[in-house]
CSV table of C-alpha atoms and ligand atoms in Angstrom, one decimal:
chain,number,residue,atom,x,y,z
A,240,MET,CA,-76.5,-84.3,-109.0
A,241,SER,CA,-73.2,-85.0,-107.3
A,242,ILE,CA,-71.5,-82.3,-105.3
A,243,ASP,CA,-68.6,-82.2,-107.6
A,244,ARG,CA,-70.8,-81.7,-110.6
A,245,LEU,CA,-72.8,-79.1,-108.8
A,246,ALA,CA,-69.6,-77.1,-107.8
A,247,MET,CA,-68.4,-77.4,-111.5
A,248,ASP,CA,-71.8,-76.1,-112.8
A,249,GLN,CA,-71.5,-73.3,-110.3
A,250,MET,CA,-68.2,-72.3,-111.3
A,251,THR,CA,-69.1,-71.9,-114.9
A,252,GLN,CA,-72.3,-70.2,-114.1
A,253,PRO,CA,-72.5,-66.4,-114.8
A,254,GLY,CA,-71.8,-64.2,-111.6
A,255,LEU,CA,-74.7,-62.3,-109.9
A,256,CYS,CA,-73.8,-59.2,-107.8
A,257,ILE,CA,-76.6,-57.7,-105.8
A,258,LYS,CA,-76.0,-54.3,-104.1
A,259,THR,CA,-78.7,-53.5,-101.5
A,260,PHE,CA,-79.4,-50.1,-100.0
A,261,GLY,CA,-82.0,-49.3,-97.3
A,262,CYS,CA,-83.9,-51.3,-94.8
A,263,GLN,CA,-84.4,-55.0,-93.7
A,264,MET,CA,-87.2,-55.3,-96.1
A,265,ASN,CA,-84.8,-54.5,-99.0
A,266,GLU,CA,-82.3,-57.0,-97.6
A,267,TYR,CA,-85.0,-59.7,-97.6
A,268,ASP,CA,-86.2,-59.0,-101.1
A,269,SER,CA,-82.5,-59.3,-102.2
A,270,GLU,CA,-82.5,-62.8,-100.6
A,271,LYS,CA,-85.5,-63.6,-102.7
A,272,ILE,CA,-83.9,-62.4,-106.0
A,273,VAL,CA,-80.7,-64.6,-105.1
A,274,HIS,CA,-83.1,-67.4,-104.6
A,275,LEU,CA,-84.9,-66.8,-107.9
A,276,LEU,CA,-81.6,-66.7,-109.7
A,277,ALA,CA,-80.0,-69.6,-107.7
A,278,ALA,CA,-80.2,-72.1,-110.4
A,279,SER,CA,-78.6,-70.2,-113.1
A,280,HIS,CA,-76.1,-67.8,-111.2
A,281,ARG,CA,-73.3,-68.0,-108.6
A,282,LEU,CA,-73.2,-65.2,-106.1
A,283,VAL,CA,-70.1,-62.9,-106.4
A,284,GLU,CA,-69.1,-60.0,-104.4
A,285,SER,CA,-68.0,-57.4,-106.8
A,286,PRO,CA,-69.5,-55.9,-110.0
A,287,GLU,CA,-66.4,-56.5,-111.7
A,288,GLU,CA,-66.7,-60.3,-111.3
A,289,ALA,CA,-70.5,-60.3,-112.4
A,290,GLU,CA,-72.3,-60.9,-115.6
A,291,LEU,CA,-75.5,-59.7,-113.9
A,292,ILE,CA,-75.7,-56.9,-111.6
A,293,ILE,CA,-79.0,-55.9,-109.6
A,294,VAL,CA,-79.2,-52.7,-107.4
A,295,ASN,CA,-81.9,-53.0,-104.9
A,296,SER,CA,-82.6,-49.2,-104.2
A,297,CYS,CA,-84.0,-47.3,-101.4
A,298,SER,CA,-85.8,-43.9,-101.7
A,299,VAL,CA,-86.8,-43.4,-97.9
A,300,ARG,CA,-84.2,-40.4,-98.0
A,301,ASP,CA,-82.5,-38.5,-100.6
A,302,LYS,CA,-79.2,-39.5,-99.3
A,303,ALA,CA,-79.9,-43.1,-100.4
A,304,GLU,CA,-81.1,-42.0,-103.6
A,305,HIS,CA,-77.9,-40.1,-104.4
A,306,LYS,CA,-75.9,-43.1,-103.6
A,307,LEU,CA,-77.8,-45.2,-106.0
A,308,PHE,CA,-77.2,-42.6,-108.8
A,309,SER,CA,-73.6,-42.3,-108.3
A,310,LEU,CA,-73.4,-46.2,-108.3
A,311,LEU,CA,-75.2,-46.2,-111.5
A,312,GLY,CA,-72.8,-43.8,-113.0
A,313,GLU,CA,-69.9,-46.1,-112.1
A,314,LEU,CA,-71.7,-49.1,-113.4
A,315,ARG,CA,-72.3,-47.3,-116.8
A,316,ASP,CA,-68.5,-47.1,-117.1
A,317,LEU,CA,-68.1,-50.7,-116.3
A,318,LYS,CA,-70.8,-51.6,-118.9
A,319,GLU,CA,-69.0,-49.7,-121.6
A,320,SER,CA,-65.9,-51.8,-121.2
A,321,ARG,CA,-68.1,-55.0,-120.9
A,322,PRO,CA,-71.3,-54.6,-122.8
A,323,SER,CA,-72.6,-58.1,-122.1
A,324,VAL,CA,-73.2,-57.4,-118.4
A,325,VAL,CA,-77.0,-57.0,-117.7
A,326,LEU,CA,-77.7,-54.3,-115.3
A,327,GLY,CA,-81.1,-54.2,-113.4
A,328,VAL,CA,-82.6,-51.7,-110.8
A,329,ALA,CA,-85.0,-52.9,-108.3
A,330,GLY,CA,-86.7,-51.6,-105.0
A,331,CYS,CA,-88.3,-48.3,-104.0
A,332,VAL,CA,-86.5,-45.9,-106.4
A,333,ALA,CA,-87.4,-48.5,-109.4
A,334,GLN,CA,-90.9,-48.3,-108.2
A,335,GLN,CA,-91.0,-44.6,-107.9
A,336,GLU,CA,-89.2,-43.5,-111.1
A,337,GLY,CA,-89.9,-46.5,-113.6
A,338,GLN,CA,-89.4,-45.5,-117.1
A,339,GLU,CA,-87.6,-42.1,-116.0
A,340,LEU,CA,-84.9,-44.3,-114.5
A,341,LEU,CA,-84.4,-45.7,-117.7
A,342,ARG,CA,-84.3,-42.6,-119.6
A,343,ARG,CA,-81.7,-41.0,-117.4
A,344,ASN,CA,-79.5,-44.2,-117.0
A,345,SER,CA,-78.3,-45.5,-120.3
A,346,GLY,CA,-76.7,-48.5,-118.8
A,347,VAL,CA,-79.8,-49.8,-117.2
A,348,ASP,CA,-81.4,-52.8,-118.9
A,349,PHE,CA,-84.5,-53.3,-116.8
A,350,VAL,CA,-86.3,-51.6,-113.9
A,351,VAL,CA,-88.4,-53.9,-111.5
A,352,GLY,CA,-90.8,-52.5,-108.8
A,353,THR,CA,-91.4,-54.0,-105.4
A,354,HIS,CA,-94.3,-56.1,-106.4
A,355,ASN,CA,-92.7,-57.9,-109.4
A,356,LEU,CA,-89.6,-59.6,-108.2
A,357,SER,CA,-90.9,-62.9,-109.7
A,358,LEU,CA,-90.3,-61.3,-113.2
A,359,ILE,CA,-86.8,-60.8,-112.7
A,360,PRO,CA,-85.5,-64.2,-114.3
A,361,ALA,CA,-87.6,-63.4,-117.6
A,362,LEU,CA,-86.4,-59.8,-117.6
A,363,VAL,CA,-82.7,-61.1,-117.4
A,364,GLN,CA,-83.2,-63.5,-120.2
A,365,ARG,CA,-84.8,-61.0,-122.3
A,366,ALA,CA,-81.9,-58.5,-121.8
A,367,ARG,CA,-79.4,-61.2,-122.6
A,368,ARG,CA,-81.2,-61.9,-125.8
A,369,GLY,CA,-80.7,-58.2,-126.8
A,370,GLY,CA,-84.5,-57.5,-126.3
A,371,GLU,CA,-85.8,-53.8,-125.6
A,372,ARG,CA,-85.1,-52.4,-122.2
A,373,GLN,CA,-87.8,-53.2,-119.8
A,374,VAL,CA,-89.7,-51.5,-117.1
A,375,ALA,CA,-92.1,-53.8,-114.7
A,376,VAL,CA,-93.6,-51.7,-111.9
A,377,ASP,CA,-97.4,-52.5,-111.7
A,378,PHE,CA,-98.8,-53.1,-108.5
A,379,ARG,CA,-100.4,-56.3,-107.4
A,380,GLU,CA,-103.2,-56.4,-105.0
A,381,GLU,CA,-102.3,-60.0,-103.9
A,382,TRP,CA,-99.3,-60.9,-102.2
A,383,GLU,CA,-96.5,-62.0,-104.5
A,384,GLU,CA,-95.6,-65.5,-103.1
A,385,LEU,CA,-92.5,-67.0,-104.5
A,386,PRO,CA,-92.9,-70.7,-103.7
A,387,ALA,CA,-89.9,-71.8,-105.7
A,388,ALA,CA,-87.6,-69.4,-104.0
A,389,PHE,CA,-88.1,-70.9,-100.5
A,390,SER,CA,-87.5,-74.6,-101.0
A,391,ALA,CA,-85.1,-76.2,-98.7
A,392,LEU,CA,-82.5,-77.0,-101.2
A,393,GLU,CA,-82.2,-73.4,-102.4
A,394,LEU,CA,-82.0,-72.2,-98.7
A,395,GLU,CA,-79.5,-74.6,-97.6
A,396,GLY,CA,-76.3,-72.9,-96.7
A,397,ARG,CA,-77.8,-69.5,-97.2
A,398,THR,CA,-79.9,-69.4,-94.0
A,399,GLY,CA,-78.0,-67.7,-91.3
A,400,VAL,CA,-78.7,-67.9,-87.7
A,401,ARG,CA,-81.0,-64.9,-88.0
A,402,ALA,CA,-83.9,-65.3,-90.4
A,403,LEU,CA,-85.7,-62.3,-91.9
A,404,VAL,CA,-89.3,-63.3,-92.7
A,405,ALA,CA,-91.8,-60.7,-94.3
A,406,ILE,CA,-95.3,-60.9,-92.8
A,407,GLN,CA,-96.7,-57.7,-94.5
A,408,ARG,CA,-96.1,-55.6,-97.5
A,409,GLY,CA,-96.9,-51.8,-97.9
A,410,CYS,CA,-98.6,-49.2,-95.5
A,411,SER,CA,-101.8,-47.5,-95.3
A,412,LYS,CA,-101.0,-45.0,-92.8
A,413,ARG,CA,-99.8,-42.2,-95.0
A,414,CYS,CA,-97.4,-40.3,-92.5
A,415,THR,CA,-96.7,-37.1,-94.2
A,416,PHE,CA,-93.1,-37.3,-94.7
A,417,CYS,CA,-93.0,-40.9,-96.0
A,418,VAL,CA,-92.7,-42.2,-99.4
A,419,VAL,CA,-93.4,-45.9,-98.7
A,420,PRO,CA,-97.0,-46.1,-99.4
A,421,THR,CA,-96.1,-44.8,-102.9
A,422,THR,CA,-93.2,-47.1,-103.4
A,423,ARG,CA,-94.6,-50.3,-101.7
A,424,GLY,CA,-98.4,-49.8,-102.0
A,425,GLU,CA,-101.3,-50.2,-99.6
A,426,GLU,CA,-100.7,-52.6,-96.7
A,427,VAL,CA,-101.2,-56.4,-97.5
A,428,SER,CA,-100.8,-59.1,-95.0
A,429,ARG,CA,-99.3,-62.3,-95.9
A,430,SER,CA,-101.2,-65.4,-95.0
A,431,ALA,CA,-100.3,-67.0,-91.6
A,432,GLU,CA,-99.6,-70.4,-93.2
A,433,GLU,CA,-97.1,-69.2,-95.6
A,434,ILE,CA,-95.4,-67.1,-92.8
A,435,LEU,CA,-95.3,-70.2,-90.6
A,436,ARG,CA,-94.1,-72.3,-93.4
A,437,GLU,CA,-91.0,-70.2,-94.1
A,438,VAL,CA,-90.3,-69.8,-90.3
A,439,ARG,CA,-90.6,-73.7,-90.0
A,440,LEU,CA,-88.1,-74.1,-93.0
A,441,LYS,CA,-85.6,-71.6,-91.8
A,442,ALA,CA,-85.5,-72.8,-88.2
A,443,SER,CA,-85.2,-76.5,-89.7
A,444,LEU,CA,-82.1,-75.1,-91.4
A,445,GLY,CA,-80.5,-73.5,-88.6
A,446,ALA,CA,-82.3,-70.2,-87.8
A,447,ARG,CA,-82.7,-69.6,-84.2
A,448,GLU,CA,-83.8,-66.0,-84.4
A,449,VAL,CA,-86.7,-64.9,-86.5
A,450,VAL,CA,-87.0,-61.2,-87.4
A,451,LEU,CA,-90.6,-60.5,-88.8
A,452,LEU,CA,-90.6,-57.7,-91.3
A,453,GLY,CA,-93.3,-55.3,-92.1
A,454,GLN,CA,-94.0,-51.5,-91.9
A,455,THR,CA,-96.5,-51.7,-89.2
A,456,VAL,CA,-96.3,-55.2,-87.9
A,457,ASN,CA,-98.8,-54.9,-85.4
A,458,SER,CA,-101.7,-54.0,-87.7
A,459,TYR,CA,-101.0,-57.4,-89.3
A,460,GLY,CA,-104.0,-59.4,-90.3
A,461,ARG,CA,-106.7,-56.7,-90.4
A,462,ASP,CA,-107.0,-57.0,-94.3
A,463,LEU,CA,-107.3,-60.9,-94.2
A,464,HIS,CA,-110.5,-63.0,-94.3
A,465,PRO,CA,-111.0,-64.0,-91.6
A,466,ARG,CA,-109.3,-61.4,-89.9
A,467,ALA,CA,-106.0,-62.2,-88.1
A,468,SER,CA,-103.9,-60.6,-85.3
A,469,PHE,CA,-100.4,-60.0,-84.7
A,470,ALA,CA,-100.3,-61.4,-81.2
A,471,ALA,CA,-101.9,-64.8,-82.2
A,472,LEU,CA,-99.3,-64.8,-85.1
A,473,ILE,CA,-96.4,-64.4,-82.5
A,474,ARG,CA,-97.8,-67.1,-80.3
A,475,ARG,CA,-97.8,-69.6,-83.2
A,476,ILE,CA,-94.4,-68.8,-84.1
A,477,ALA,CA,-93.3,-69.4,-80.4
A,478,GLN,CA,-94.3,-72.9,-80.6
A,479,ILE,CA,-92.1,-73.7,-83.7
A,480,LYS,CA,-89.2,-76.0,-82.6
A,481,GLY,CA,-85.9,-74.3,-82.9
A,482,VAL,CA,-87.2,-70.7,-82.7
A,483,GLU,CA,-85.5,-69.2,-79.7
A,484,ARG,CA,-85.8,-65.5,-80.2
A,485,ILE,CA,-88.5,-63.6,-82.0
A,486,ARG,CA,-88.0,-60.0,-83.0
A,487,PHE,CA,-89.9,-57.6,-85.3
A,488,THR,CA,-89.6,-54.3,-87.0
A,489,SER,CA,-91.4,-51.9,-86.8
A,490,PRO,CA,-94.7,-51.7,-84.7
A,491,HIS,CA,-96.8,-48.4,-84.9
A,492,PRO,CA,-97.6,-46.9,-81.5
A,493,ALA,CA,-101.1,-46.0,-82.8
A,494,ASP,CA,-101.8,-49.8,-83.2
A,495,VAL,CA,-100.6,-50.8,-79.8
A,496,HIS,CA,-103.3,-52.5,-77.8
A,497,SER,CA,-103.3,-54.8,-74.6
A,498,ASP,CA,-103.0,-58.1,-76.6
A,499,PHE,CA,-99.8,-56.8,-78.0
A,500,LEU,CA,-98.5,-55.5,-74.7
A,501,ASP,CA,-99.3,-58.9,-73.1
A,502,LEU,CA,-96.9,-60.6,-75.5
A,503,TYR,CA,-93.8,-59.2,-73.6
A,504,ALA,CA,-95.1,-60.7,-70.2
A,505,GLU,CA,-96.2,-64.0,-71.7
A,506,VAL,CA,-94.0,-65.2,-74.7
A,507,PRO,CA,-90.6,-66.0,-73.4
A,508,GLN,CA,-89.3,-66.4,-77.0
A,509,LEU,CA,-90.0,-62.7,-77.6
A,510,ALA,CA,-86.7,-60.8,-77.3
A,511,PRO,CA,-86.7,-58.1,-74.7
A,512,HIS,CA,-86.2,-55.4,-77.2
A,513,ILE,CA,-88.7,-53.3,-79.0
A,514,HIS,CA,-88.1,-50.7,-81.8
A,515,LEU,CA,-90.9,-48.3,-81.5
A,516,PRO,CA,-90.6,-45.1,-83.9
A,517,VAL,CA,-91.7,-42.1,-82.3
A,518,GLN,CA,-90.5,-39.4,-84.8
A,519,SER,CA,-91.2,-36.5,-82.7
A,520,GLY,CA,-91.7,-35.5,-79.0
A,521,SER,CA,-94.1,-32.5,-80.0
A,522,ASN,CA,-97.6,-33.1,-80.3
A,523,ARG,CA,-97.9,-30.2,-82.8
A,524,ILE,CA,-95.2,-31.9,-85.1
A,525,LEU,CA,-96.7,-35.3,-84.6
A,526,ARG,CA,-100.1,-34.0,-85.8
A,527,LEU,CA,-98.5,-32.5,-88.8
A,528,MET,CA,-96.7,-35.7,-89.5
A,529,LYS,CA,-100.2,-37.5,-89.2
A,530,ARG,CA,-98.8,-40.0,-86.8
A,531,ASN,CA,-102.2,-40.6,-84.9
A,532,TYR,CA,-100.9,-40.7,-81.4
A,533,ARG,CA,-99.7,-38.0,-78.8
A,534,ARG,CA,-96.6,-38.0,-76.8
A,535,GLU,CA,-98.6,-38.8,-73.7
A,536,ARG,CA,-99.9,-41.9,-75.2
A,537,TYR,CA,-96.5,-43.0,-76.4
A,538,LEU,CA,-95.0,-42.6,-72.9
A,539,GLN,CA,-98.0,-44.6,-71.5
A,540,ILE,CA,-96.9,-47.5,-73.8
A,541,VAL,CA,-93.4,-47.3,-72.8
A,542,GLU,CA,-94.5,-47.5,-69.1
A,543,GLU,CA,-96.8,-50.5,-69.8
A,544,LEU,CA,-94.1,-52.1,-71.7
A,545,ARG,CA,-91.6,-51.8,-69.1
A,546,ASN,CA,-94.1,-52.9,-66.3
A,547,ARG,CA,-94.6,-56.2,-68.4
A,548,SER,CA,-90.8,-56.6,-69.2
A,549,PRO,CA,-88.4,-54.7,-66.9
A,550,GLN,CA,-85.3,-55.9,-68.9
A,551,LEU,CA,-86.8,-54.3,-72.2
A,552,ALA,CA,-84.6,-52.3,-74.3
A,553,ILE,CA,-86.4,-49.8,-76.4
A,554,THR,CA,-85.0,-48.0,-79.5
A,555,THR,CA,-86.5,-45.8,-82.0
A,556,ASP,CA,-86.5,-43.5,-84.9
A,557,ILE,CA,-86.6,-39.6,-84.9
A,558,ILE,CA,-86.8,-37.0,-87.5
A,559,VAL,CA,-85.3,-33.6,-86.7
A,560,GLY,CA,-86.0,-30.4,-88.7
A,561,PHE,CA,-89.5,-31.4,-89.9
A,562,PRO,CA,-91.1,-28.1,-91.6
A,563,THR,CA,-92.1,-25.6,-89.1
A,564,GLU,CA,-90.3,-27.4,-86.3
A,565,THR,CA,-89.5,-24.6,-83.6
A,566,ASP,CA,-86.8,-24.7,-80.8
A,567,GLU,CA,-89.8,-25.4,-78.5
A,568,ASP,CA,-90.8,-28.5,-80.5
A,569,PHE,CA,-87.3,-29.7,-80.6
A,570,ALA,CA,-86.9,-29.3,-76.8
A,571,LEU,CA,-89.9,-31.5,-76.4
A,572,THR,CA,-88.2,-34.2,-78.5
A,573,LEU,CA,-84.9,-34.0,-76.6
A,574,GLU,CA,-86.9,-34.1,-73.3
A,575,LEU,CA,-88.8,-37.3,-74.4
A,576,LEU,CA,-85.6,-39.0,-75.5
A,577,ARG,CA,-84.1,-38.3,-72.1
A,578,GLU,CA,-87.3,-39.5,-70.4
A,579,VAL,CA,-87.5,-42.7,-72.2
A,580,ARG,CA,-83.8,-43.4,-72.1
A,581,TYR,CA,-83.7,-45.2,-75.4
A,582,HIS,CA,-81.0,-47.9,-75.8
A,583,SER,CA,-80.2,-46.5,-79.2
A,584,ALA,CA,-82.1,-44.3,-81.8
A,585,PHE,CA,-81.9,-43.8,-85.5
A,586,LEU,CA,-81.8,-40.2,-86.0
A,587,PHE,CA,-82.5,-38.4,-89.4
A,588,LYS,CA,-82.7,-35.0,-90.8
A,589,TYR,CA,-85.9,-34.3,-92.5
A,590,SER,CA,-85.6,-34.6,-96.3
A,591,PRO,CA,-88.5,-33.9,-98.6
A,592,ARG,CA,-89.6,-37.0,-100.6
A,593,PRO,CA,-91.5,-37.1,-103.9
A,594,ASN,CA,-95.3,-37.7,-103.7
A,595,THR,CA,-95.7,-37.0,-99.9
A,596,ALA,CA,-98.2,-34.8,-98.3
A,597,ALA,CA,-95.4,-32.8,-96.7
A,598,LEU,CA,-93.6,-31.9,-100.0
A,599,SER,CA,-96.9,-30.3,-101.3
A,600,ARG,CA,-98.0,-28.7,-97.9
A,601,PHE,CA,-95.1,-26.7,-96.9
A,602,SER,CA,-93.4,-24.0,-98.7
A,603,ALA,CA,-89.7,-23.5,-98.7
A,604,SER,CA,-90.0,-20.7,-96.1
A,605,GLU,CA,-91.4,-23.3,-93.7
A,606,GLU,CA,-88.3,-25.6,-93.9
A,607,VAL,CA,-85.9,-25.5,-91.0
A,608,PRO,CA,-82.7,-24.0,-92.2
A,609,PRO,CA,-80.1,-26.8,-92.7
A,610,ALA,CA,-77.7,-25.2,-90.1
A,611,SER,CA,-80.5,-25.4,-87.4
A,612,ALA,CA,-81.4,-29.0,-88.4
A,613,GLN,CA,-77.8,-30.0,-88.3
A,614,ALA,CA,-77.3,-28.4,-84.8
A,615,ARG,CA,-80.5,-30.2,-83.5
A,616,PHE,CA,-79.3,-33.5,-84.9
A,617,GLN,CA,-76.0,-33.1,-83.3
A,618,THR,CA,-77.5,-32.1,-79.9
A,619,LEU,CA,-80.0,-35.1,-80.0
A,620,GLN,CA,-77.1,-37.4,-81.3
A,621,GLU,CA,-74.9,-36.4,-78.1
A,622,ALA,CA,-77.7,-36.9,-75.8
A,623,GLN,CA,-78.4,-40.3,-77.2
A,624,ASP,CA,-74.9,-41.4,-77.3
A,625,GLU,CA,-74.5,-40.7,-73.7
A,626,ILE,CA,-77.6,-42.6,-72.8
A,627,SER,CA,-76.5,-45.6,-74.8
A,628,LEU,CA,-73.1,-45.6,-73.3
A,629,GLN,CA,-74.8,-45.7,-69.7
A,630,HIS,CA,-77.0,-48.4,-70.7
A,631,ASN,CA,-74.2,-50.5,-72.2
A,632,ALA,CA,-71.6,-49.6,-69.4
A,633,SER,CA,-74.1,-50.8,-66.8
A,634,LEU,CA,-73.3,-54.5,-68.0
A,635,LEU,CA,-69.4,-54.0,-67.4
A,636,GLY,CA,-68.2,-57.1,-65.6
A,637,ARG,CA,-71.6,-59.0,-66.2
A,638,GLN,CA,-72.2,-62.0,-68.1
A,639,VAL,CA,-74.4,-61.8,-71.2
A,640,GLN,CA,-75.9,-64.4,-73.5
A,641,VAL,CA,-74.6,-63.9,-77.2
A,642,LEU,CA,-76.5,-65.5,-80.1
A,643,VAL,CA,-73.5,-65.6,-82.5
A,644,GLU,CA,-74.1,-64.5,-86.0
A,645,GLY,CA,-70.4,-64.4,-87.6
A,646,ALA,CA,-67.1,-62.5,-87.9
A,647,SER,CA,-67.1,-59.1,-86.7
A,648,ASN,CA,-67.5,-56.3,-89.2
A,649,ASN,CA,-64.7,-54.1,-87.5
A,650,ILE,CA,-62.0,-56.6,-86.5
A,651,ARG,CA,-62.2,-60.0,-88.6
A,652,SER,CA,-60.4,-62.0,-86.0
A,653,LEU,CA,-63.4,-61.4,-83.5
A,654,LEU,CA,-67.0,-62.9,-83.7
A,655,ARG,CA,-70.1,-60.9,-83.5
A,656,GLY,CA,-73.5,-61.5,-82.2
A,657,ARG,CA,-76.6,-60.1,-80.3
A,658,ILE,CA,-77.6,-60.1,-76.5
A,659,PRO,CA,-81.5,-60.4,-76.2
A,660,GLN,CA,-81.7,-56.7,-75.8
A,661,ASN,CA,-80.2,-56.6,-79.4
A,662,THR,CA,-77.1,-54.9,-78.6
A,663,LEU,CA,-74.2,-56.1,-80.5
A,664,CYS,CA,-71.3,-57.9,-78.7
A,665,GLU,CA,-68.0,-58.8,-80.0
A,666,PHE,CA,-65.5,-61.5,-78.4
A,667,ALA,CA,-62.6,-63.8,-79.4
A,668,GLY,CA,-64.2,-67.1,-80.3
A,669,ASP,CA,-64.1,-70.0,-82.6
A,670,SER,CA,-65.9,-70.2,-85.9
A,671,ALA,CA,-67.7,-73.2,-84.4
A,672,ASP,CA,-69.4,-70.9,-82.0
A,673,ILE,CA,-71.5,-69.3,-85.1
A,674,GLY,CA,-75.1,-70.3,-84.7
A,675,SER,CA,-75.0,-71.1,-80.9
A,676,VAL,CA,-75.7,-68.9,-77.7
A,677,VAL,CA,-72.5,-68.4,-75.6
A,678,HIS,CA,-71.7,-66.7,-72.5
A,679,VAL,CA,-69.6,-63.6,-72.6
A,680,GLN,CA,-68.0,-61.5,-69.9
A,681,VAL,CA,-68.4,-57.9,-70.8
A,682,GLU,CA,-65.2,-56.2,-70.6
A,683,HIS,CA,-65.6,-53.0,-72.6
A,684,ALA,CA,-68.7,-50.9,-73.5
A,685,SER,CA,-69.2,-48.1,-76.0
A,686,ALA,CA,-72.4,-46.2,-77.1
A,687,HIS,CA,-72.5,-48.6,-80.1
A,688,GLY,CA,-71.8,-52.1,-78.4
A,689,LEU,CA,-70.1,-54.3,-76.0
A,690,ARG,CA,-66.8,-56.3,-76.3
A,691,GLY,CA,-65.7,-59.3,-73.9
A,692,ASN,CA,-64.3,-62.4,-73.2
A,693,ARG,CA,-66.1,-65.9,-74.0
A,694,LEU,CA,-66.6,-67.9,-71.0
A,695,SER,CA,-66.0,-71.7,-71.4
Q,207,SF4,S1,-96.2,-46.0,-90.8
Q,207,SF4,FE1,-95.8,-44.0,-91.7
Q,207,SF4,S2,-93.7,-44.0,-91.6
Q,207,SF4,FE2,-94.1,-45.9,-91.3
Q,207,SF4,S3,-94.1,-46.8,-93.4
Q,207,SF4,FE3,-96.3,-46.2,-93.0
Q,207,SF4,S4,-96.2,-44.1,-93.7
Q,207,SF4,FE4,-94.2,-44.6,-93.6
């Protein structure tokens, strides 16, 4: 088909708008949905331009769930004025709520869970024909591979410099605060050949940084026959032409062994950054969370990582206000944060989630009062901001290598990219820089990133 014809066909195709909440796994699933519908839809930015709207939802915290329900309220109004619009909900809330989501939201035409994305084209068609509203939330044991979704033709022009690649689905750890095992199912590893195929394809289309996704990436391969290992997978990916940086999110501290640690000394493509969720610095709280490690082991891992990679940036997730958390527990978390000196941290206030052990185990009287949780959150955030600023300020006047991803989200005239340690860096450059590594002299540092001048 000629390019003109293709462009014309695309102009006449119905618009598809995807709204994505939550983590990178959801972003990746949204990419898959786009590929699945690429032949029959054109991607549009706003719901007002769309004939098909899919909301990819997140239920990891109640805040994200509230955002979903308020968006669904707005979209119901839009559907009342344009009844031909089809509205679907995918992702973790879809998986968790199923039929209930349809019952509570009259505008929703279909609900599709985390294991059934391949059914979306059929669900859309059925809705367009005026069929009954549908729910598809059955769990599958096998990996839902979508071969058609990753052909070179469909990815062309959509693959950025940074490619997300899922290596694992679900989680079998059952941390007591976490909804993931019920929304994404048991841990299932994807076949190494499929992973390598996707990485090769994306690298051939311009991706230079690969981000491997999974809930506990370093337990990858234990369920495969024959068994496989995460370390071996990383070494194979490092051999793929065009892959200059490898990242992953997130490893679990309880599954860190020497073959994993050695990657940081031996694989040059592995970026000097690790996101290693700690959640709490108190052993008592870690036990109640069922995290399966103690703070001493976590600190030992940090030391061993830094011995192997002295420039390593470490980031983390922390929950404050877990039920029964005392001032002493919190002080231990603050102390750990200062000892590790994270480059950045995602801090969250505990929120009870459906179908979790913490929800059924703790009574309301064991919950941390909201004002205390807020005060702890604030204290931790201030401490972390100070440390992040110190890390970033240490780069003032120095040259950094930035892999350029695109326009800045803050100031559109600037470009944005990441240094190897994953810190965001903005600079004035040319759009021709997108996709390449450029040298930038750092002129400004904040707790959240760097700004500088591109060196020719
Ligand atoms: S390791 Fe724990 S926190 Fe992470 S996804 Fe699994 S259950 Fe949730």
